[in-house]
XYZ file of C-alpha atoms in Angstrom:
644
model
C -16.584 5.550 -19.622
C -16.423 7.402 -16.126
C -19.358 7.731 -13.989
C -18.806 11.622 -13.660
C -22.073 12.876 -14.720
C -22.813 16.007 -15.981
C -25.790 18.403 -15.125
C -28.214 16.952 -17.626
C -27.095 12.885 -16.710
C -28.197 13.998 -13.338
C -31.535 15.283 -14.047
C -32.142 12.627 -15.869
C -31.513 10.353 -13.157
C -33.723 12.624 -10.571
C -36.446 13.043 -13.562
C -36.497 8.969 -14.194
C -36.774 8.785 -10.203
C -39.409 11.326 -10.184
C -41.497 9.155 -12.688
C -40.926 5.920 -10.876
C -41.132 7.060 -6.828
C -43.594 10.391 -7.135
C -40.913 12.386 -5.263
C -40.952 16.134 -5.347
C -38.680 18.723 -7.260
C -37.294 19.898 -3.812
C -35.949 16.423 -2.729
C -34.252 16.326 -6.540
C -32.356 19.620 -6.088
C -31.371 18.531 -2.430
C -30.344 15.154 -3.474
C -28.452 16.571 -6.412
C -26.781 19.187 -4.247
C -25.620 16.674 -1.634
C -24.053 14.360 -4.474
C -21.482 17.261 -5.994
C -20.634 18.030 -2.726
C -19.219 14.749 -1.713
C -15.533 15.148 -2.959
C -15.380 18.714 -0.817
C -16.201 16.736 2.115
C -13.620 14.235 1.610
C -11.190 16.563 1.043
C -12.051 18.295 4.190
C -11.880 15.179 6.235
C -8.463 14.847 4.596
C -7.314 18.641 5.644
C -9.041 18.106 9.173
C -7.017 14.521 10.023
C -4.333 15.365 7.824
C -4.225 12.080 5.856
C -3.352 11.128 2.377
C -5.555 9.354 0.204
C -4.292 5.775 0.826
C -4.752 6.786 4.846
C -8.185 7.652 4.490
C -8.915 4.985 2.313
C -7.475 2.646 5.088
C -10.222 4.681 7.644
C -13.072 3.538 5.488
C -12.172 0.336 4.222
C -11.816 0.864 0.767
C -8.780 0.850 -1.545
C -6.885 3.742 -2.612
C -8.065 4.037 -5.792
C -11.714 4.113 -5.100
C -11.294 7.266 -2.694
C -9.095 8.489 -5.916
C -12.373 8.042 -8.190
C -15.125 9.440 -5.143
C -12.641 12.583 -4.441
C -11.941 13.273 -8.383
C -15.746 13.049 -8.545
C -15.511 9.811 -10.714
C -17.633 7.823 -8.958
C -20.008 8.055 -6.055
C -19.921 5.511 -2.876
C -22.356 3.595 -2.099
C -24.564 3.892 1.177
C -22.539 1.847 3.525
C -19.893 3.548 2.082
C -21.320 6.877 2.710
C -22.150 6.272 6.424
C -18.837 5.722 7.018
C -17.622 8.941 5.409
C -20.612 10.582 7.598
C -19.328 9.385 10.507
C -15.614 10.184 9.897
C -16.818 13.587 8.981
C -18.551 13.885 12.007
C -15.703 12.736 13.998
C -13.216 15.030 12.258
C -15.736 17.802 13.310
C -16.096 18.802 9.778
C -19.654 20.277 10.663
C -20.910 21.574 7.210
C -19.527 18.934 4.968
C -21.318 16.458 6.940
C -24.506 18.216 6.434
C -23.387 17.910 2.922
C -23.277 14.513 2.845
C -25.935 12.937 0.767
C -28.865 12.024 2.820
C -28.853 8.486 2.008
C -25.895 8.007 4.653
C -27.728 8.180 7.321
C -31.110 7.209 5.523
C -30.639 3.545 4.571
C -33.633 1.651 3.069
C -35.030 -1.057 5.311
C -35.879 -3.333 2.496
C -32.473 -3.908 1.601
C -29.717 -5.553 4.006
C -26.702 -3.476 4.998
C -23.540 -4.005 3.731
C -20.400 -2.794 4.791
C -17.494 -1.581 2.475
C -15.270 -4.652 2.090
C -11.902 -4.593 2.768
C -8.970 -4.294 0.252
C -7.633 -7.524 -0.428
C -3.939 -8.421 0.491
C -1.594 -10.291 -2.438
C -1.989 -12.969 -0.697
C -5.351 -13.955 -1.058
C -5.511 -12.811 -4.733
C -2.595 -15.041 -5.620
C -4.209 -18.209 -3.430
C -7.398 -17.622 -5.875
C -5.211 -17.382 -8.654
C -3.224 -20.396 -7.902
C -6.196 -22.386 -6.805
C -7.724 -21.344 -10.276
C -4.691 -22.827 -12.138
C -4.330 -26.149 -10.048
C -7.979 -26.469 -11.299
C -6.651 -26.869 -14.759
C -3.189 -27.983 -14.540
C -2.704 -30.911 -17.140
C -4.931 -29.354 -19.517
C -2.354 -26.656 -21.159
C 1.112 -25.934 -20.865
C 2.058 -23.566 -17.579
C 2.674 -20.640 -20.143
C -1.094 -20.983 -21.365
C -2.904 -20.927 -17.900
C -2.709 -16.808 -17.575
C -4.278 -16.839 -21.383
C -7.278 -18.514 -19.826
C -7.305 -17.074 -16.022
C -6.805 -13.163 -17.109
C -10.051 -12.997 -19.352
C -12.173 -14.817 -16.817
C -10.593 -12.423 -14.135
C -11.434 -9.465 -16.027
C -15.094 -10.786 -16.994
C -15.398 -11.782 -13.000
C -14.399 -7.729 -12.372
C -16.491 -6.678 -14.972
C -19.766 -8.471 -13.483
C -18.634 -7.291 -10.017
C -18.401 -3.430 -10.821
C -22.065 -4.143 -12.685
C -23.410 -5.431 -9.518
C -22.012 -2.487 -7.472
C -23.635 -0.057 -10.133
C -27.002 -1.780 -10.271
C -26.745 -1.641 -6.373
C -26.116 1.888 -6.449
C -29.063 2.542 -8.793
C -31.386 0.343 -6.345
C -30.172 2.928 -3.679
C -31.226 5.932 -5.753
C -34.567 4.088 -7.398
C -35.720 1.847 -4.502
C -34.983 -1.596 -5.248
C -32.836 -3.561 -7.812
C -35.635 -4.523 -10.310
C -36.217 -1.043 -11.044
C -32.549 0.038 -11.271
C -32.293 -3.026 -13.490
C -34.886 -1.987 -15.445
C -33.732 1.579 -16.199
C -30.191 0.174 -16.996
C -31.610 -2.210 -19.358
C -32.861 1.132 -21.211
C -30.179 3.385 -20.961
C -26.426 1.279 -20.796
C -24.850 4.475 -21.121
C -25.607 4.469 -16.938
C -23.107 2.490 -16.674
C -19.242 1.687 -17.107
C -20.229 -1.352 -19.286
C -23.667 -2.984 -19.762
C -23.276 -6.907 -19.513
C -26.095 -8.637 -20.733
C -27.705 -11.781 -18.296
C -26.039 -14.370 -19.866
C -22.447 -12.993 -19.129
C -23.058 -11.860 -15.541
C -21.034 -13.979 -12.941
C -24.351 -15.125 -11.110
C -26.004 -16.880 -13.938
C -22.349 -18.015 -15.328
C -21.832 -19.917 -11.845
C -25.359 -21.263 -11.808
C -26.269 -19.314 -8.538
C -29.005 -17.554 -10.487
C -31.467 -18.973 -13.156
C -31.182 -17.852 -16.855
C -33.763 -18.798 -19.248
C -32.028 -18.950 -22.764
C -33.922 -17.529 -25.860
C -34.906 -19.575 -28.702
C -33.474 -19.330 -31.849
C -35.631 -19.252 -35.159
C -36.245 -22.725 -35.837
C -37.715 -22.668 -32.053
C -34.465 -24.403 -30.327
C -33.094 -23.313 -27.177
C -29.717 -21.622 -27.665
C -28.570 -22.696 -23.862
C -25.224 -23.644 -24.138
C -24.135 -27.137 -23.799
C -21.769 -26.757 -20.832
C -19.705 -24.178 -19.062
C -17.297 -23.781 -21.902
C -19.588 -23.129 -24.209
C -21.210 -20.632 -21.586
C -18.155 -18.803 -21.521
C -17.545 -17.830 -24.984
C -21.027 -17.147 -25.716
C -20.565 -14.829 -22.739
C -17.878 -12.678 -23.759
C -19.166 -12.652 -27.332
C -22.021 -11.209 -25.719
C -20.219 -8.795 -24.024
C -18.091 -7.594 -26.704
C -21.741 -6.981 -28.962
C -22.639 -4.598 -26.147
C -19.329 -2.953 -25.438
C -17.437 -3.034 -28.662
C -14.615 -1.420 -27.136
C -13.714 -4.508 -25.504
C -13.096 -6.515 -28.794
C -9.811 -7.885 -28.483
C -9.484 -7.635 -25.048
C -11.644 -10.172 -23.424
C -12.639 -12.404 -26.156
C -8.786 -13.301 -27.057
C -9.090 -17.056 -26.344
C -11.886 -19.827 -27.356
C -12.897 -21.858 -24.474
C -14.469 -24.821 -26.774
C -11.285 -24.702 -28.827
C -10.661 -28.093 -29.495
C -7.254 -30.074 -30.489
C -7.676 -33.358 -32.322
C -10.998 -33.819 -31.516
C -10.724 -33.072 -28.019
C -11.291 -29.740 -25.981
C -8.292 -27.586 -24.944
C -9.804 -27.347 -21.307
C -11.691 -30.369 -19.987
C -15.427 -28.412 -19.153
C -14.713 -29.832 -15.527
C -11.788 -28.208 -14.872
C -13.297 -25.133 -16.262
C -16.107 -25.102 -13.769
C -13.810 -25.880 -11.283
C -12.043 -22.186 -12.114
C -15.456 -20.891 -11.774
C -16.009 -21.995 -8.802
C -13.042 -20.782 -7.451
C -13.545 -17.149 -8.544
C -16.789 -17.453 -7.179
C -15.815 -17.439 -3.400
C -16.975 -14.427 -1.819
C -13.584 -14.157 -0.253
C -12.191 -13.058 -3.716
C -14.831 -10.333 -4.748
C -13.465 -7.900 -7.244
C -15.991 -5.014 -7.505
C -14.932 -1.119 -6.867
C -14.369 -0.923 -3.269
C -12.706 -4.367 -3.114
C -9.020 -4.340 -4.897
C -5.537 -2.415 -4.841
C -4.421 -0.116 -7.669
C -3.388 -2.389 -10.286
C -4.616 -5.753 -9.068
C -5.026 -7.059 -12.732
C -1.101 -6.255 -13.034
C -0.341 -7.989 -9.608
C -2.445 -11.135 -10.668
C -0.372 -11.333 -14.252
C 3.074 -10.470 -12.030
C 2.243 -13.561 -10.239
C 1.121 -16.028 -13.146
C 4.491 -14.901 -14.951
C 6.509 -15.876 -11.758
C 4.797 -19.080 -10.969
C 4.840 -20.255 -14.816
C 8.737 -19.181 -14.823
C 9.268 -21.289 -11.931
C 7.442 -23.950 -13.065
C 9.189 -23.966 -16.130
C 12.814 -23.340 -14.962
C 13.183 -20.107 -17.142
C 12.452 -16.673 -17.181
C 9.485 -15.096 -18.018
C 11.350 -12.791 -19.812
C 9.713 -10.148 -18.364
C 9.809 -8.034 -15.333
C 6.257 -6.479 -13.622
C 6.982 -3.296 -11.787
C 6.176 -3.200 -8.091
C 3.147 -1.491 -6.881
C 5.379 0.658 -4.397
C 8.238 1.398 -6.796
C 5.568 2.344 -9.613
C 4.164 4.997 -6.754
C 7.634 6.181 -5.978
C 8.524 6.893 -9.459
C 5.273 8.844 -9.999
C 5.663 10.576 -6.782
C 9.150 11.911 -8.248
C 7.576 12.911 -11.691
C 4.811 14.557 -9.893
C 2.575 14.997 -13.262
C 0.105 17.937 -13.952
C -2.971 17.823 -15.145
C -3.179 17.600 -19.263
C 0.670 16.338 -18.986
C 1.459 13.866 -21.726
C 2.509 10.543 -20.578
C 4.686 7.504 -21.928
C 5.981 4.151 -21.221
C 7.304 2.417 -24.572
C 7.360 -0.716 -22.331
C 3.891 -0.544 -20.560
C 3.744 -4.464 -19.637
C 0.521 -3.907 -18.009
C 0.499 -0.408 -18.088
C 0.436 -0.064 -14.151
C 3.536 2.662 -14.330
C 0.886 5.131 -16.482
C -2.343 3.808 -14.056
C 0.099 5.391 -11.174
C 1.255 8.332 -12.742
C -3.014 9.085 -13.120
C -3.727 8.064 -9.687
C -1.159 10.616 -8.355
C -2.006 13.471 -10.560
C -5.555 12.977 -8.951
C -4.114 12.926 -5.321
C -1.828 16.050 -6.134
C -5.142 17.977 -7.674
C -8.115 16.251 -6.855
C -10.171 19.228 -7.870
C -8.646 18.680 -11.598
C -10.862 17.606 -14.089
C -8.450 17.276 -16.626
C -6.793 13.970 -17.184
C -3.637 13.311 -18.023
C -2.537 12.101 -22.122
C -1.472 8.441 -21.503
C 0.103 6.574 -24.109
C 1.964 3.137 -24.087
C 3.376 0.739 -26.269
C 4.049 -3.266 -25.463
C 5.361 -5.981 -27.581
C 3.435 -8.995 -25.795
C 0.062 -9.844 -27.419
C -0.844 -10.946 -23.626
C 0.501 -7.699 -22.076
C -0.790 -5.549 -24.261
C -4.466 -7.257 -23.525
C -3.818 -7.062 -19.804
C -3.021 -3.288 -20.313
C -6.293 -2.543 -21.981
C -8.106 -4.712 -19.122
C -5.996 -2.395 -16.437
C -7.082 0.896 -18.201
C -10.484 -0.198 -18.556
C -10.651 -1.372 -14.914
C -9.717 2.159 -13.673
C -11.531 4.289 -15.956
C -8.934 5.706 -17.746
C -8.028 6.384 -21.230
C -4.715 5.328 -22.421
C -3.821 5.131 -26.048
C -1.909 1.911 -26.519
C 0.217 0.026 -29.893
C 1.636 -3.312 -30.349
C 5.301 -3.293 -31.924
C 8.697 -3.612 -30.794
C 9.761 -0.027 -29.526
C 13.534 -0.209 -30.506
C 12.857 -1.409 -34.184
C 9.402 0.228 -34.342
C 8.572 2.718 -32.308
C 4.583 3.181 -33.144
C 4.086 6.927 -31.723
C 5.560 9.034 -34.108
C 4.366 12.712 -35.738
C 3.148 13.375 -39.091
C 6.569 13.745 -40.220
C 7.500 10.657 -39.129
C 9.752 11.312 -36.326
C 9.341 10.259 -32.774
C 6.566 12.333 -30.642
C 8.230 13.578 -27.687
C 6.191 14.016 -24.068
C 6.428 15.751 -20.904
C 6.828 12.379 -18.910
C 8.079 9.082 -20.154
C 8.110 6.295 -17.615
C 9.439 2.659 -18.555
C 10.598 -0.694 -17.114
C 12.495 -2.058 -20.239
C 13.797 -5.720 -19.909
C 17.425 -5.165 -18.335
C 20.335 -5.959 -20.220
C 18.483 -7.013 -23.320
C 20.859 -7.955 -26.256
C 20.269 -6.220 -29.302
C 21.769 -6.963 -32.699
C 24.473 -3.745 -33.366
C 23.146 -3.165 -36.903
C 19.739 -1.721 -34.942
C 21.513 1.068 -33.439
C 23.836 1.759 -36.399
C 21.136 1.875 -38.675
C 18.447 3.847 -36.900
C 16.341 5.536 -38.862
C 15.255 7.886 -36.273
C 18.661 8.510 -35.159
C 18.325 7.974 -31.758
C 21.884 6.767 -30.688
C 24.914 8.013 -32.930
C 23.769 11.521 -31.735
C 23.183 10.726 -28.338
C 26.645 9.044 -27.007
C 27.346 7.053 -29.874
C 26.367 3.345 -30.436
C 26.256 0.636 -27.917
C 27.172 -3.331 -28.122
C 25.487 -6.125 -26.468
C 23.332 -4.885 -23.043
C 20.747 -2.445 -24.398
C 20.068 -0.365 -20.850
C 21.760 2.642 -21.918
C 20.196 2.527 -25.579
C 16.719 2.552 -23.839
C 17.584 5.708 -22.036
C 18.613 7.156 -25.588
C 15.182 6.242 -26.835
C 13.652 7.564 -23.557
C 15.595 10.736 -24.312
C 13.684 10.730 -27.991
C 10.699 10.711 -26.525
C 11.139 13.825 -24.454
C 10.057 17.121 -24.931
C 12.523 19.957 -24.432
C 11.331 20.392 -20.956
C 10.391 16.663 -20.613
C 11.329 14.088 -17.714
C 11.656 10.679 -17.138
C 12.266 7.698 -14.518
C 13.523 4.722 -15.999
C 13.983 1.370 -13.951
C 17.576 -0.744 -15.036
C 19.763 -3.089 -13.656
C 22.117 -1.638 -10.821
C 25.054 -2.574 -13.407
C 24.131 0.045 -15.630
C 25.329 2.830 -13.659
C 28.781 1.437 -13.552
C 29.878 -0.839 -16.131
C 33.081 0.115 -17.846
C 34.023 2.922 -15.099
C 37.957 2.415 -14.175
C 38.447 0.324 -16.844
C 41.781 0.554 -18.838
C 39.455 -0.637 -22.134
C 37.242 1.459 -23.965
C 33.589 0.671 -23.121
C 30.740 2.065 -25.271
C 28.041 2.007 -22.158
C 30.423 4.045 -20.325
C 30.522 6.456 -23.365
C 27.548 7.259 -23.749
C 26.913 7.732 -19.661
C 29.383 10.300 -20.210
C 27.930 11.922 -22.742
C 24.655 11.720 -20.619
C 26.408 13.261 -17.580
C 28.490 15.800 -19.791
C 25.370 16.999 -20.786
C 23.705 17.443 -17.515
C 20.878 15.322 -18.381
C 21.211 12.876 -15.542
C 18.953 14.578 -12.909
C 19.688 11.534 -9.972
C 19.623 7.822 -9.206
C 17.999 5.803 -6.962
C 19.185 2.737 -5.687
C 16.648 0.148 -4.914
C 16.338 -2.784 -2.181
C 17.225 -6.013 -3.376
C 14.904 -8.793 -4.276
C 11.680 -6.455 -4.985
C 11.306 -7.517 -8.752
C 9.634 -10.988 -9.781
C 12.450 -13.124 -12.005
C 15.499 -11.639 -10.251
C 17.032 -11.055 -6.981
C 18.936 -7.649 -8.456
C 17.999 -4.650 -7.013
C 17.613 -2.433 -9.948
C 18.099 1.498 -10.257
C 15.581 4.361 -11.177
C 17.501 6.684 -13.511
C 16.004 10.119 -13.771
C 16.292 12.088 -16.831
C 15.260 16.067 -17.218
C 16.000 18.140 -20.499
C 15.250 21.355 -18.166
C 16.571 21.103 -14.624
C 15.930 23.809 -12.262
C 18.753 26.466 -11.467
C 19.091 24.751 -8.127
C 19.956 21.304 -9.372
C 21.964 22.540 -12.836
C 25.599 20.791 -12.642
C 24.871 18.466 -10.133
C 23.208 14.307 -9.919
C 21.061 13.362 -6.742
C 22.268 9.683 -5.446
C 19.740 8.151 -3.338
C 20.724 4.929 -1.513
C 16.979 3.397 -0.677
C 18.695 -0.026 -0.277
C 17.655 -0.473 3.091
C 14.179 0.604 3.121
C 12.543 -2.613 2.715
C 10.821 -4.810 4.199
C 11.056 -9.124 4.250
C 8.156 -10.679 2.037
C 7.393 -13.674 0.851
C 8.381 -14.639 -1.603
C 9.897 -10.894 -2.235
C 10.891 -8.036 -0.589
C 8.731 -4.472 -0.264
C 9.470 -0.618 0.055
C 6.629 0.138 2.656
C 4.065 2.187 2.147
C 5.113 4.511 4.694
C 8.266 4.988 3.003
C 7.514 6.245 -0.544
C 6.729 9.725 -0.231
C 9.326 10.298 2.514
C 12.015 9.170 -0.081
C 9.943 10.722 -3.275
C 10.266 14.110 -1.064
C 13.833 13.721 0.277
C 14.607 13.008 -3.595
C 13.094 15.949 -4.869
C 14.355 18.306 -2.020
C 18.280 17.641 -3.688
C 20.371 18.093 -0.363
C 22.759 15.513 1.282
C 20.879 13.221 3.781
C 23.694 11.155 5.905
C 23.216 7.559 5.175
C 20.930 8.117 2.415
C 21.331 10.955 0.082
C 24.782 12.253 -1.620
C 24.622 15.192 -4.324
C 27.292 15.189 -6.579
C 28.590 17.920 -9.118
C 29.605 16.594 -12.541
C 33.158 17.249 -11.905
C 33.353 14.354 -9.184
C 31.406 12.014 -11.694
C 34.319 12.734 -14.179
C 36.759 11.847 -11.147
C 34.971 9.234 -10.524
C 35.171 7.897 -14.178
C 31.166 8.137 -14.712
C 30.418 5.710 -11.431
C 26.810 6.924 -10.499
C 26.082 4.318 -8.074
C 24.698 5.453 -5.251
C 26.220 2.977 -2.960
C 29.698 4.407 -4.261
C 28.602 7.908 -2.830
C 26.102 7.544 0.085
C 27.843 4.916 3.242
C 24.798 3.727 4.840
C 25.325 3.258 8.790
C 23.864 -0.017 10.088
C 24.989 0.740 13.207
C 27.603 -1.345 14.631
C 30.634 0.453 15.899
C 33.913 -0.302 13.917
C 37.098 0.406 16.436
C 40.623 1.620 15.252
C 42.865 -0.852 14.246
C 45.646 -0.785 16.697
C 42.625 -1.414 19.291
C 41.418 -4.092 17.047
C 45.377 -5.698 17.047
C 45.353 -5.375 21.102
C 42.016 -7.166 21.210
C 43.535 -10.044 19.192
C 46.511 -10.431 20.618
C 44.610 -11.002 23.977
C 42.136 -13.577 22.905
C 45.079 -15.586 21.114
C 46.596 -15.294 24.668
C 43.437 -16.338 26.432
C 42.782 -19.197 23.834
C 46.523 -20.660 24.625
C 45.568 -20.414 27.993
C 42.967 -22.017 27.841
C 44.221 -24.948 25.460
C 47.008 -25.266 28.508
C 44.203 -25.947 31.077
C 42.273 -28.039 28.868
C 45.348 -30.527 28.587
C 46.279 -30.586 31.953
C 42.760 -31.736 32.737
C 43.022 -34.478 30.248
C 46.281 -35.954 30.930
C 45.349 -38.064 34.034
C 42.498 -39.991 31.441
C 45.419 -41.514 29.537
C 46.505 -42.817 32.894
C 43.082 -44.235 33.679
C 42.388 -45.954 29.967
C 46.338 -47.737 29.923
C 45.098 -49.583 33.431
């Protein structure tokens, strides 16, 4: 699926170019060498300027995921971006890297207009686009059904914009767009996904003409309206790209009920026009990591608000996902699993961080995820495809029927598990009492009511002997039952985890980060093989003050993510933010693991002593009495005046 070409593919590229443009062998070798040197150029720039990949992406006006792919050799920048890279290399004094940069970076074809790399869109225009599109079909479908139509269209638009980007890249190498299209038609493997003409957004939106073929009876196959065109388009895409079956063709845009279209073609045309706005381009350098997950997040929230109900799903905010990934520090080739993967955002962030930590490695993570909801499952597939990542996905209820198993039927174990399961989810107790995988009875006992610790018990069953995990739960999960005189099964399970030294730490997040809830949430970090320095200890990080106000949600600032992860991984006490407690201290606190209990955050206000406060209160009381007396003295003459 990726664009990281081997020697054979490069030779094919330049041989074709040689035949079509009569270039010489020396130029072929030179251009091949320059293309291969680009990742080293980017790394040299970052080292010289001390930049992270996100910071470099900001300097270049592209997304973090784009720089991540360039540096890992997964794709090549187009000419405008190559110019920016070369200029930055010169600014940084990276002379040799600048010389090795592609010659195309300084010799832009005069036959084509120059186009600068697009800046990464913020969430706001993405949300505005989606809401404008949703408003175009409001009344046509129930609110919760909007996303079933909008997300496949959004995905098709993404595929089309990426197709255009790749054709432009080929045009820069072969001389013009017509030649590039001709070569792509003859070898679809040069592209991530080949889109037939009728499925390209310019044709769908009517901005480019297309001559529809005739059928066997010499009749035109042209669609009657936009709904029929979209249905033909997605089917044509699936025919050319079988891996997209069940991903992009999940709805029928010409479906009817009682003789009427589910969605009026005129309203559907409005959605297409909204997505055609040039501000909302979705190409390789135009969007943030997991933009499709962000779109899904936004739509879920809007539909939940519209119906007055919770959507029952929690999208993990992007910055929280990156914090979890930096704490896990994934290494090349490790197996990573999310048993409640939603849109697969957490898995994608693990791979992005793994590439950042080791940009020279060509060994990807082995990603897998399970998801119950069909819509979320389709979005996860779209997200993985968009990021050029292989993710093994399965549908089903993880608690009842975990799909990732070994040959003997036991649950498959992984190096890393990340998850954000539904918080406080109720389960029937017989699920735990009669578990065929024995996940609960032997790991602290069977819980009742809320399933937070049952998810952690399942997490433990999914971990290899030296595995580690990060799971997002409701804040109450680390306190419920502590200090109570009554028996509490959640507290008992928490006790078992603490006594077996499986809890590496707990991170308290700021309030109002998550859609569909204002609750803060915690990240519980497990480790089945703690390093010697952390054995018998639990690291508690209070990050509740590390937020900025947003609309409608707060967010963790990007510049705080790495420092928070580094602080946690260092595992040393930091006043106001980090406490490190022993297992004995946890027992004395009756297994209350809330960071706010152990880490007192200073708010900058000065608190005086009690005697001084009493003295101040007495003085203020005397002043109040004196002022009251003076006010009465001034008002008495007015009584006599009114009487007269």
